[in-house]
PDB file of C-alpha atoms and ligand atoms in Angstrom:
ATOM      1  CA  UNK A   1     -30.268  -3.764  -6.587  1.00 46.00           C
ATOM      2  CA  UNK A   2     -30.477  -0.784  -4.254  1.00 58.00           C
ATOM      3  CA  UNK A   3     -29.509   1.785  -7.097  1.00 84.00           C
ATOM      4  CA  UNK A   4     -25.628   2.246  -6.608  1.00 94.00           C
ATOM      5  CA  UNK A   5     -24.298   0.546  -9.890  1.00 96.00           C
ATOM      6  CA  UNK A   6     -26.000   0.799 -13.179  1.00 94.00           C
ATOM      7  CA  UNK A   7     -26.959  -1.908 -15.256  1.00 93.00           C
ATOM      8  CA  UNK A   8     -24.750  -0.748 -17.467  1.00 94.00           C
ATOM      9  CA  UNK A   9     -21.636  -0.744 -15.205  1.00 95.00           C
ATOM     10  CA  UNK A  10     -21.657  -4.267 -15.130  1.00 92.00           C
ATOM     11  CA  UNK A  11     -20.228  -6.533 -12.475  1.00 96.00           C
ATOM     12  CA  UNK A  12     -18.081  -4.837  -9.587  1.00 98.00           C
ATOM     13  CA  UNK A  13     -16.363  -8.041  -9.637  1.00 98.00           C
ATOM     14  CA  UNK A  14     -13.973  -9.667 -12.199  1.00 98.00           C
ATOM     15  CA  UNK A  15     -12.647 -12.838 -12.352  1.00 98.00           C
ATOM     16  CA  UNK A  16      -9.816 -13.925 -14.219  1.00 98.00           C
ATOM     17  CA  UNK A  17      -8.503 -17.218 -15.512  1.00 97.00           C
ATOM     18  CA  UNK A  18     -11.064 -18.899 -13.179  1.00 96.00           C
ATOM     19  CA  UNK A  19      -9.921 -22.434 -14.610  1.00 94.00           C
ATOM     20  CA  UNK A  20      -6.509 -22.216 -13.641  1.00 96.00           C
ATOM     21  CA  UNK A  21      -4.837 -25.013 -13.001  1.00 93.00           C
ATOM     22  CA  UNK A  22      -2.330 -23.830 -10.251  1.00 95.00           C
ATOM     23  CA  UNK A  23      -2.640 -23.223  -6.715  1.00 96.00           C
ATOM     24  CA  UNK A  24      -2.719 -19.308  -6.350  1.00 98.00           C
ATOM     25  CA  UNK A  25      -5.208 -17.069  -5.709  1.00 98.00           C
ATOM     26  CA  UNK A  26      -4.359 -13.709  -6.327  1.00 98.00           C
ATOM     27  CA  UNK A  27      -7.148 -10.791  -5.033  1.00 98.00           C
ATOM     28  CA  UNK A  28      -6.681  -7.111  -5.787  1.00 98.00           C
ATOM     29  CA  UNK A  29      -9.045  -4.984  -3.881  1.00 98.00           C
ATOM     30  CA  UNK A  30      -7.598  -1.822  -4.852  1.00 98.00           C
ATOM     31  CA  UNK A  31      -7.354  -2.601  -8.529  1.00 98.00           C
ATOM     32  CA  UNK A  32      -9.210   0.891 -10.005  1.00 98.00           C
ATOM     33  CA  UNK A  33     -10.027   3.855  -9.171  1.00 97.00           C
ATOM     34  CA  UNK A  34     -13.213   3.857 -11.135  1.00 97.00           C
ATOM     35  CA  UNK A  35     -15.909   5.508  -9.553  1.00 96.00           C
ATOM     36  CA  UNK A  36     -19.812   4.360  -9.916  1.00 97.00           C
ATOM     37  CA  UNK A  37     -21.417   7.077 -12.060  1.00 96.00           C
ATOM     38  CA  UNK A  38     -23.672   7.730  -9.210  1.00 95.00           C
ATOM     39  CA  UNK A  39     -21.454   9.025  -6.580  1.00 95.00           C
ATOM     40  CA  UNK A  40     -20.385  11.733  -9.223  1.00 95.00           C
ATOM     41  CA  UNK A  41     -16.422  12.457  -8.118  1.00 95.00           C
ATOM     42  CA  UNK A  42     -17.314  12.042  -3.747  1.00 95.00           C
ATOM     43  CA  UNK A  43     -16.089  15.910  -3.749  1.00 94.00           C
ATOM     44  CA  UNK A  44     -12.715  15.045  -4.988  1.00 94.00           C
ATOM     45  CA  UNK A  45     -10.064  16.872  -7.589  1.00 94.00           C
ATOM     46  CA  UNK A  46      -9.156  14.734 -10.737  1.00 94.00           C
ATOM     47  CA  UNK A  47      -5.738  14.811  -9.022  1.00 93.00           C
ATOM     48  CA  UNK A  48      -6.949  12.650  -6.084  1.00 93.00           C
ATOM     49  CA  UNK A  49      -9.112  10.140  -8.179  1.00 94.00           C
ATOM     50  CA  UNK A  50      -6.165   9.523 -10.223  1.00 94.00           C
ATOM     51  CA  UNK A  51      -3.761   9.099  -7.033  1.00 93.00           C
ATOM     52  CA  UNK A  52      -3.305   6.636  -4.906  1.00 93.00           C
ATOM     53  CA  UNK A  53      -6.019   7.465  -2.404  1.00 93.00           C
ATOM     54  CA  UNK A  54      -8.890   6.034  -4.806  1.00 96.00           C
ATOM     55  CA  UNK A  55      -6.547   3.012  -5.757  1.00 97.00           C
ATOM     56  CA  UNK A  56      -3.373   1.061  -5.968  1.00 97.00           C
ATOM     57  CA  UNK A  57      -1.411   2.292  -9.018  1.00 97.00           C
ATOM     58  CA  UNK A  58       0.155  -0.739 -10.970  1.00 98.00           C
ATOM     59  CA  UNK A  59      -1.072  -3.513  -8.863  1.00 98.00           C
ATOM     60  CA  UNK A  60      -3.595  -4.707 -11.170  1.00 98.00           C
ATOM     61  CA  UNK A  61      -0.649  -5.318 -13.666  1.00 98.00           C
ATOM     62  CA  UNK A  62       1.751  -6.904 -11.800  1.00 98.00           C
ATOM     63  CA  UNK A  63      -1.105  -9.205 -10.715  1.00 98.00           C
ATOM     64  CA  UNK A  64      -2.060 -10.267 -13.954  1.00 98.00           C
ATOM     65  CA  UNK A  65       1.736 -10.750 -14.858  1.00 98.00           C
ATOM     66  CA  UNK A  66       1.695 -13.164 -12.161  1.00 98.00           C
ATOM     67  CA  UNK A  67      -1.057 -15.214 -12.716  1.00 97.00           C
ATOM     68  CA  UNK A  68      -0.324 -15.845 -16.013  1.00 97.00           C
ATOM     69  CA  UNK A  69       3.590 -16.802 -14.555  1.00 97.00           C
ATOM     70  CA  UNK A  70       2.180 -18.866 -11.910  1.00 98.00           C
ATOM     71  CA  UNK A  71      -1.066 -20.421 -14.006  1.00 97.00           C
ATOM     72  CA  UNK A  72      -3.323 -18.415 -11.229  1.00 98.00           C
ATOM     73  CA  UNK A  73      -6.908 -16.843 -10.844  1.00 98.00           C
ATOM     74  CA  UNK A  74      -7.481 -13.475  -9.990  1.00 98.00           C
ATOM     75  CA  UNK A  75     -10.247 -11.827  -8.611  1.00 98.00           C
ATOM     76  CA  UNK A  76     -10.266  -8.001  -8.489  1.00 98.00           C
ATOM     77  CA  UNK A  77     -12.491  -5.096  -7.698  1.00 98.00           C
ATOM     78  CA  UNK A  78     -13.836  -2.971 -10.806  1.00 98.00           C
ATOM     79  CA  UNK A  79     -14.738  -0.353  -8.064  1.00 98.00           C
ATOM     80  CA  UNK A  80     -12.553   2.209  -6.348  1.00 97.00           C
ATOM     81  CA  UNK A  81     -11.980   1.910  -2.319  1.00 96.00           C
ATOM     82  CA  UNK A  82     -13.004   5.408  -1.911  1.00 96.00           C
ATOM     83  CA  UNK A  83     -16.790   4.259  -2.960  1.00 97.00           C
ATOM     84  CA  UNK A  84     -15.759   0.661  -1.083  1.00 98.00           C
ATOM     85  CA  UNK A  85     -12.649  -0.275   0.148  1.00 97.00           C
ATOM     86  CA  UNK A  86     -12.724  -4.138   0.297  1.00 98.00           C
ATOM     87  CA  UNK A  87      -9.956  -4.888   2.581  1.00 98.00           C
ATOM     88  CA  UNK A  88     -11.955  -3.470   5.360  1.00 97.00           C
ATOM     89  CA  UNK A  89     -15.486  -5.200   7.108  1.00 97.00           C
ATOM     90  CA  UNK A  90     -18.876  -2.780   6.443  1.00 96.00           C
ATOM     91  CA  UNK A  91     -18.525  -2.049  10.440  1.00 94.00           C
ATOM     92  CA  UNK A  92     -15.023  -0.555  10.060  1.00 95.00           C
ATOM     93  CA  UNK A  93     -14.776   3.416   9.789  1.00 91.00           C
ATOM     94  CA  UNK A  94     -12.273   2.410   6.998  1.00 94.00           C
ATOM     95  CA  UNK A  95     -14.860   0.946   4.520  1.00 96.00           C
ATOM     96  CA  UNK A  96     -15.894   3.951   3.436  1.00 96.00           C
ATOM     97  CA  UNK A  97     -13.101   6.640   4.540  1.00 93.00           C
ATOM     98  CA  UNK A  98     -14.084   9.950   5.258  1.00 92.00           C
ATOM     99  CA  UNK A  99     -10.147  10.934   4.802  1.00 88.00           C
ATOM    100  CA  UNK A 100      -7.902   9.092   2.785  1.00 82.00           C
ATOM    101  CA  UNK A 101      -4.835  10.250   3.716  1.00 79.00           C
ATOM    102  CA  UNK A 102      -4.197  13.802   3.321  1.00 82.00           C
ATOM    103  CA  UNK A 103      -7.532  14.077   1.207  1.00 86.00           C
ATOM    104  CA  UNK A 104     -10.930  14.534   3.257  1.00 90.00           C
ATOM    105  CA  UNK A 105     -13.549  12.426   1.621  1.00 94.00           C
ATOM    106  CA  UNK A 106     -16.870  15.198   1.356  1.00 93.00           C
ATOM    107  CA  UNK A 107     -19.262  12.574  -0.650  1.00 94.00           C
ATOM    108  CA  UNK A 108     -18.283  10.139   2.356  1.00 95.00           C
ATOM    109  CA  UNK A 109     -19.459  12.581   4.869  1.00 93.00           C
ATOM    110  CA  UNK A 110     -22.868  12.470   6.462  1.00 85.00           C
ATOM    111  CA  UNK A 111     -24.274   9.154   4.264  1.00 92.00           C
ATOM    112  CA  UNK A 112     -27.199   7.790   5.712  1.00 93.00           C
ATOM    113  CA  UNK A 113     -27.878   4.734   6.553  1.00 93.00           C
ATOM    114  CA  UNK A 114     -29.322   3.277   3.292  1.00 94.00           C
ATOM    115  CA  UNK A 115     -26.119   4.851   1.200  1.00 94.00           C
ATOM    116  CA  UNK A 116     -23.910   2.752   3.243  1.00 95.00           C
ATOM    117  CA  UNK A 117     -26.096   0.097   2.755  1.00 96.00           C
ATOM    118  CA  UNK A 118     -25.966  -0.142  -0.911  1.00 96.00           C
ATOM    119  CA  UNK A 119     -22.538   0.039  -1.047  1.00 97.00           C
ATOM    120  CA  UNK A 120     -22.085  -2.961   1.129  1.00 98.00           C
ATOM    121  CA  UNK A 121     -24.456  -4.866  -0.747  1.00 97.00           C
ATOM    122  CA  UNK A 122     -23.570  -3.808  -4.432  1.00 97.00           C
ATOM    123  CA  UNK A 123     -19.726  -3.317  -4.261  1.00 98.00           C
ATOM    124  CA  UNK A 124     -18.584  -5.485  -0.910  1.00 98.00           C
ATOM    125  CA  UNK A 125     -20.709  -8.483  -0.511  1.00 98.00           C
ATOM    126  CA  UNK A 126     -20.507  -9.476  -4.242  1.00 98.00           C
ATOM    127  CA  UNK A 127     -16.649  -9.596  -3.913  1.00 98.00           C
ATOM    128  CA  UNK A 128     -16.756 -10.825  -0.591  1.00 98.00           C
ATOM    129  CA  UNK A 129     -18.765 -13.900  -1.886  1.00 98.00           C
ATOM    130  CA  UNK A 130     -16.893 -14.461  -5.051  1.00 98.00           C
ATOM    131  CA  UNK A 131     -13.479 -14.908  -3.313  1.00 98.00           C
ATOM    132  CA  UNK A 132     -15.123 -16.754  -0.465  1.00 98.00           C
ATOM    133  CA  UNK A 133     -16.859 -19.024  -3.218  1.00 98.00           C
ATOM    134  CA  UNK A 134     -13.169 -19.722  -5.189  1.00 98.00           C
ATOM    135  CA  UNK A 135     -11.595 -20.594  -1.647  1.00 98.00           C
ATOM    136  CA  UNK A 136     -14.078 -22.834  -0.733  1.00 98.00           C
ATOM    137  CA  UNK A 137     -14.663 -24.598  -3.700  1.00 97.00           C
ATOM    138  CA  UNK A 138     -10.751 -25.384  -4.466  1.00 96.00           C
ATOM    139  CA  UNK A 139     -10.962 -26.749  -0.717  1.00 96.00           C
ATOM    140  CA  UNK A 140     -14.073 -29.253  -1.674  1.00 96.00           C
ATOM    141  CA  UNK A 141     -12.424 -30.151  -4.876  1.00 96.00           C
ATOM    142  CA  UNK A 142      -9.559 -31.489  -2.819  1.00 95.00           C
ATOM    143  CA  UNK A 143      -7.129 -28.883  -4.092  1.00 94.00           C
ATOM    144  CA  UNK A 144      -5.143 -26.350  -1.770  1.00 94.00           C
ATOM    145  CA  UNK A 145      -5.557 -22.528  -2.725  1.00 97.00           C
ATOM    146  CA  UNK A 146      -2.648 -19.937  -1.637  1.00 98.00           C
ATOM    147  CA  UNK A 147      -3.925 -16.711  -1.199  1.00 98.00           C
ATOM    148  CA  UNK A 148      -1.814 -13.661  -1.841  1.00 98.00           C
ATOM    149  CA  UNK A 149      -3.528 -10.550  -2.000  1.00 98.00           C
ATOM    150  CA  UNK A 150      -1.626  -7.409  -3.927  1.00 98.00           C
ATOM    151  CA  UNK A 151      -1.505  -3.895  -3.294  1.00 98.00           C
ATOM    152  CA  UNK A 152       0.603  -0.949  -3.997  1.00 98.00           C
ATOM    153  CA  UNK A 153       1.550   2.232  -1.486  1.00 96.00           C
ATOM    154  CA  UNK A 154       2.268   5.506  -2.128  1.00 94.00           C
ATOM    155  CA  UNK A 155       6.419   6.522  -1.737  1.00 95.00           C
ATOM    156  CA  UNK A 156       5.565   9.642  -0.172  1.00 91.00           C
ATOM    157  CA  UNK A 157       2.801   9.759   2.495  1.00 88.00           C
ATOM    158  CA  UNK A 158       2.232  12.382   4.922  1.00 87.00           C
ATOM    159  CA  UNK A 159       4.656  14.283   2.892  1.00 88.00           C
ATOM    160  CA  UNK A 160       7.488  11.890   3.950  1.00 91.00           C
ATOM    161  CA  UNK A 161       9.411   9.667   1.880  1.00 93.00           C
ATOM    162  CA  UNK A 162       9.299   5.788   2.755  1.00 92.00           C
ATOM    163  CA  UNK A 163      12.747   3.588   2.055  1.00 93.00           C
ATOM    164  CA  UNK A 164      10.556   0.702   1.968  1.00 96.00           C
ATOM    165  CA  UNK A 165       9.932  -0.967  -1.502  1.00 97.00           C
ATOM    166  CA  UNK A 166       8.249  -4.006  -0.525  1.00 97.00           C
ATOM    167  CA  UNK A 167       6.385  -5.299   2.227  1.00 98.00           C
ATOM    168  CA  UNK A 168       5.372  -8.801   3.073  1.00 98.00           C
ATOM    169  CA  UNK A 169       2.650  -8.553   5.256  1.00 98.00           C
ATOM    170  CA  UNK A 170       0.660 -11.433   7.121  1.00 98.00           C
ATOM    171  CA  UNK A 171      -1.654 -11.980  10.339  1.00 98.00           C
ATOM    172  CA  UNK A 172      -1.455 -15.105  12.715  1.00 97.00           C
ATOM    173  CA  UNK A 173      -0.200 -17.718   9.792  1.00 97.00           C
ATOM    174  CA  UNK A 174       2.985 -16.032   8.368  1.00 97.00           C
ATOM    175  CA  UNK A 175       3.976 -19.323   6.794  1.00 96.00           C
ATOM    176  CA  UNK A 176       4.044 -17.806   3.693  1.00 97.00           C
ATOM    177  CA  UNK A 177       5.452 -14.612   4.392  1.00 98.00           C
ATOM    178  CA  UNK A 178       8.395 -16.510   6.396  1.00 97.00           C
ATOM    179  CA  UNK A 179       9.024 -18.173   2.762  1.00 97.00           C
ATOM    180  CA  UNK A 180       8.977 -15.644   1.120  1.00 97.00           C
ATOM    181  CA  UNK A 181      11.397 -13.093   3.473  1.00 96.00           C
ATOM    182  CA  UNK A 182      13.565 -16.371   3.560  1.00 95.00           C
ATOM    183  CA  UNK A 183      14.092 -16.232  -0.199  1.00 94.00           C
ATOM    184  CA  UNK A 184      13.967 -12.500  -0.407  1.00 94.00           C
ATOM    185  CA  UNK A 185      16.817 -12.829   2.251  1.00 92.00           C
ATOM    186  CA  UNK A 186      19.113 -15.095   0.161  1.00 86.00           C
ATOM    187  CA  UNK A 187      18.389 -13.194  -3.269  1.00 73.00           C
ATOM    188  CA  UNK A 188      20.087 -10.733  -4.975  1.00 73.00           C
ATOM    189  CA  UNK A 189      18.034  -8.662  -6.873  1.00 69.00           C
ATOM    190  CA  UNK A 190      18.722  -6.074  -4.128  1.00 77.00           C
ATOM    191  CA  UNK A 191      15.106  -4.814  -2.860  1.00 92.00           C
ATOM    192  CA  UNK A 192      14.327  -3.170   0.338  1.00 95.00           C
ATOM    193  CA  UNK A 193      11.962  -6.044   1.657  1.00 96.00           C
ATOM    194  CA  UNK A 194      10.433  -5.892   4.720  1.00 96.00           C
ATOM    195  CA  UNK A 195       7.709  -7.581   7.027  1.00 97.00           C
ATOM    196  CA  UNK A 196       4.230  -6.253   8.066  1.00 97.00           C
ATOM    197  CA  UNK A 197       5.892  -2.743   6.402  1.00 96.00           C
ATOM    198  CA  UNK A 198       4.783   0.140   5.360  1.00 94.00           C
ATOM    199  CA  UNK A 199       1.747  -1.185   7.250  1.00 91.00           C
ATOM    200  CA  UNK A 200       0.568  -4.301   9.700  1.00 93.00           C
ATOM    201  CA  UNK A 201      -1.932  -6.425  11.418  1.00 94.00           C
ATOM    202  CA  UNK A 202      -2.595  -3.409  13.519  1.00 91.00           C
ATOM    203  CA  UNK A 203      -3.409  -0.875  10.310  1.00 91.00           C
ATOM    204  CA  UNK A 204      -6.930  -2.911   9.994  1.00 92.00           C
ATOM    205  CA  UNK A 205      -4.722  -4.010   6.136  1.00 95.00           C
ATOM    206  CA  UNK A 206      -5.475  -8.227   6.881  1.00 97.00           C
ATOM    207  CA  UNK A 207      -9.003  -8.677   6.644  1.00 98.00           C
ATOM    208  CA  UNK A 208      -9.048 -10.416   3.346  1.00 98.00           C
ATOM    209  CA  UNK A 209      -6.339 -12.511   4.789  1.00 98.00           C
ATOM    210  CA  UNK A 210      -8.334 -13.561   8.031  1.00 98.00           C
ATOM    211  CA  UNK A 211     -11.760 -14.022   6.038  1.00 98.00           C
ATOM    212  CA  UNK A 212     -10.424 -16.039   2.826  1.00 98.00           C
ATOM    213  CA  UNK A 213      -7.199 -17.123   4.244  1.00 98.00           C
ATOM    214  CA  UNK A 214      -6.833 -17.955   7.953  1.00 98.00           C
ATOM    215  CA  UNK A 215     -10.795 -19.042   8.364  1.00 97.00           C
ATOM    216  CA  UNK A 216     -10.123 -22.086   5.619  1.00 97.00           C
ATOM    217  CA  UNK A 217      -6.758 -22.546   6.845  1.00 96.00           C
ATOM    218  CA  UNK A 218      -5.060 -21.534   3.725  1.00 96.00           C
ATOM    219  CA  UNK A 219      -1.444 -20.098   3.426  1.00 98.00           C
ATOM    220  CA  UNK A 220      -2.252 -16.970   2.642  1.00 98.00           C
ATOM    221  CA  UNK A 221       0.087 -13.423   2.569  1.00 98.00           C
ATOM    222  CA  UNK A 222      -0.388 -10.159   1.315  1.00 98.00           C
ATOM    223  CA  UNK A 223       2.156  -7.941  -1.194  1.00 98.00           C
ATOM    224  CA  UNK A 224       2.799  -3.995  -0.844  1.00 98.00           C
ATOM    225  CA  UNK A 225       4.805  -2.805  -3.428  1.00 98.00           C
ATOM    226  CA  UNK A 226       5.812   0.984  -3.819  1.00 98.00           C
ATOM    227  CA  UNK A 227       4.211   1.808  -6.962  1.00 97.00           C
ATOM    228  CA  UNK A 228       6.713   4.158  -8.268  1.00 97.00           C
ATOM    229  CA  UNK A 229       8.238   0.745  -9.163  1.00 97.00           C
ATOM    230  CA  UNK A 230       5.808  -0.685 -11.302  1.00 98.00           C
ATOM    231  CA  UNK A 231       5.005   2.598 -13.044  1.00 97.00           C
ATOM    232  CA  UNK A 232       5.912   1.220 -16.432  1.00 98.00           C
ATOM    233  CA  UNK A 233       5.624  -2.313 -17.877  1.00 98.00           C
ATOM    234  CA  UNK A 234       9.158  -2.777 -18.017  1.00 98.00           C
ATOM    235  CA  UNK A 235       9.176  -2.151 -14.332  1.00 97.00           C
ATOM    236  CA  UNK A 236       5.805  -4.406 -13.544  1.00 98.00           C
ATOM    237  CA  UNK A 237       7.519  -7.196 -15.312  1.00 98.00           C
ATOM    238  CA  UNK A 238      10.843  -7.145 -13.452  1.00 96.00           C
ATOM    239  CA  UNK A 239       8.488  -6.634  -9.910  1.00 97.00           C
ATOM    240  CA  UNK A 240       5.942  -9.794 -11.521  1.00 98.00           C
ATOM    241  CA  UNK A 241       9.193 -11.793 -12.336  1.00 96.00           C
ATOM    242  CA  UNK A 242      11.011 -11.026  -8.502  1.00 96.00           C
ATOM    243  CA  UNK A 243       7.792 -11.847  -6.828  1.00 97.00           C
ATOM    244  CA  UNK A 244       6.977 -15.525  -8.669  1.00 97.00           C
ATOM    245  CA  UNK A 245       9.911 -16.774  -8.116  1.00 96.00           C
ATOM    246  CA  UNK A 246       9.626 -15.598  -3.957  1.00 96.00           C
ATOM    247  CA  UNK A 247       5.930 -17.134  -4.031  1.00 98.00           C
ATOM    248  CA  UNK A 248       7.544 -20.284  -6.010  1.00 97.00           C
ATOM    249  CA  UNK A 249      10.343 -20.631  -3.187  1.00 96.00           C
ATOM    250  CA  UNK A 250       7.792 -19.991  -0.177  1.00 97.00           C
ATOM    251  CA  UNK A 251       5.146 -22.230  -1.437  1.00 97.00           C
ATOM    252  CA  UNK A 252       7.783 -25.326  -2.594  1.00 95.00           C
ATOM    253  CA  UNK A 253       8.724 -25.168   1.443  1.00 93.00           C
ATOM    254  CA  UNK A 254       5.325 -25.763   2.841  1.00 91.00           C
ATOM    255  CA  UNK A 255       4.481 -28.806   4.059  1.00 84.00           C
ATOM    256  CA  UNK A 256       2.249 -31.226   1.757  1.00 77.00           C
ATOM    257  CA  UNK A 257      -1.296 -30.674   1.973  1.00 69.00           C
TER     258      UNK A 257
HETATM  259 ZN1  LIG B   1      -4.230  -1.575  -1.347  1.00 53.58          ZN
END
């Protein structure tokens, strides 16, 4: 330990359902906006800890919804982004963002060199490693993992509203994502659902994908939902219940493994 987390904080990683028997893997890097006691609030209102710019509103929920639905495991940060955003590598400016968007990040500013280091090694690597570990292990067991990773954006950012209400997002294998706009496409529950939207490949948003998806070879896609729409549970559970049965659809259309 390098004296980020407390003993007493526990784990920045949690794992649920580990035994599942089905094939998905869901990962939630933004799931709270909990901060580790030591970095106090990083300069930031109660207003912006509770927003979207220390986490992804909802998305824990609806990914728990769906793993029980879909007999998955999920893996998900206890740790807010603002202290270590885990979609993003420890070289990328993004890790640890010194705006978030319109918020400027003060405890983010002017870190040295063994700050950054401790939050690599107490809040990135252990998650890195334990969804690493699940992918590679289903792979040696024989079995095939599908990797979806979930997030929720904001519906107003820059002060502009976005139409948007959920985006399909993948890197080089879109097999998945093809699926899944394919069913979206013939459905009728009426959602605005687009691909690599509000953000792409060229955001920096699909390094989970690439490290725990493309590098085994894994079908692998990641979910943005505007999180004004899974405010509530009644609203998670109609978003959870939409989104199996587009992961059921995509998944049933890939070749055998
Ligand atoms: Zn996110």
């Amino acid at each position: 330990m390098t004296g980020l987390l407390t003993e007493a904080e526990g784990d920045p990683v949690a794992i649920e359902n580990a035994q599942a028997k089905g094939e998905f893997l869901f990962v939630c890097e933004h799931a709270s906006n909990r901060m580790p006691e030591s970095l106090g609030t990083l300069g930031l209102s109660k207003d912006a800890l509770e927003s979207h710019v220390a986490w992804d509103p909802g998305a824990l929920a609806v990914s728990r919804l769906l793993c029980e639905k879909l007999d998955g495991t999920l893996i998900h940060q206890r740790f807010s982004r603002l202290a270590y955003d885990c979609n993003r590598p420890p070289e990328s400016d993004a890790a640890m963002p010194v705006l978030s968007e319109v918020y400027d990040v003060p405890g983010n500013r002017s870190m040295s060199a063994a700050e950054r280091r401790s939050r690599v090694e107490e809040i990135y690597l252990p998650f890195h490693e334990a969804v690493t570990r699940a992918v590679a292990d289903r792979k040696a067991a024989g079995r095939r993992p599908v990797l979806v990773t979930m997030h929720s954006f904001t519906p107003i950012y820059f002060g502009k509203p976005r139409t948007v209400e959920l985006g399909i997002l993948h890197d080089a294998d879109g097999r998945l994502a093809d699926g899944m706009l394919a069913a979206a496409a013939i459905g009728e529950a009426g959602y605005d659902v687009r691909r690599n939207e509000p953000y792409g490949p060229a955001d920096g948003v699909t390094h989970s994908l690439i490290e725990y998806g493309i590098r085994f070879g894994v079908p692998n896609v990641m979910i943005e939902i505007r999180n004004d729409l899974i405010r509530d549970k009644i609203g998670q559970r109609v978003m959870a219940d939409y989104l199996a049965g587009l992961l059921a659809k995509s998944v049933a259309a890939l070749p055998a493994h």
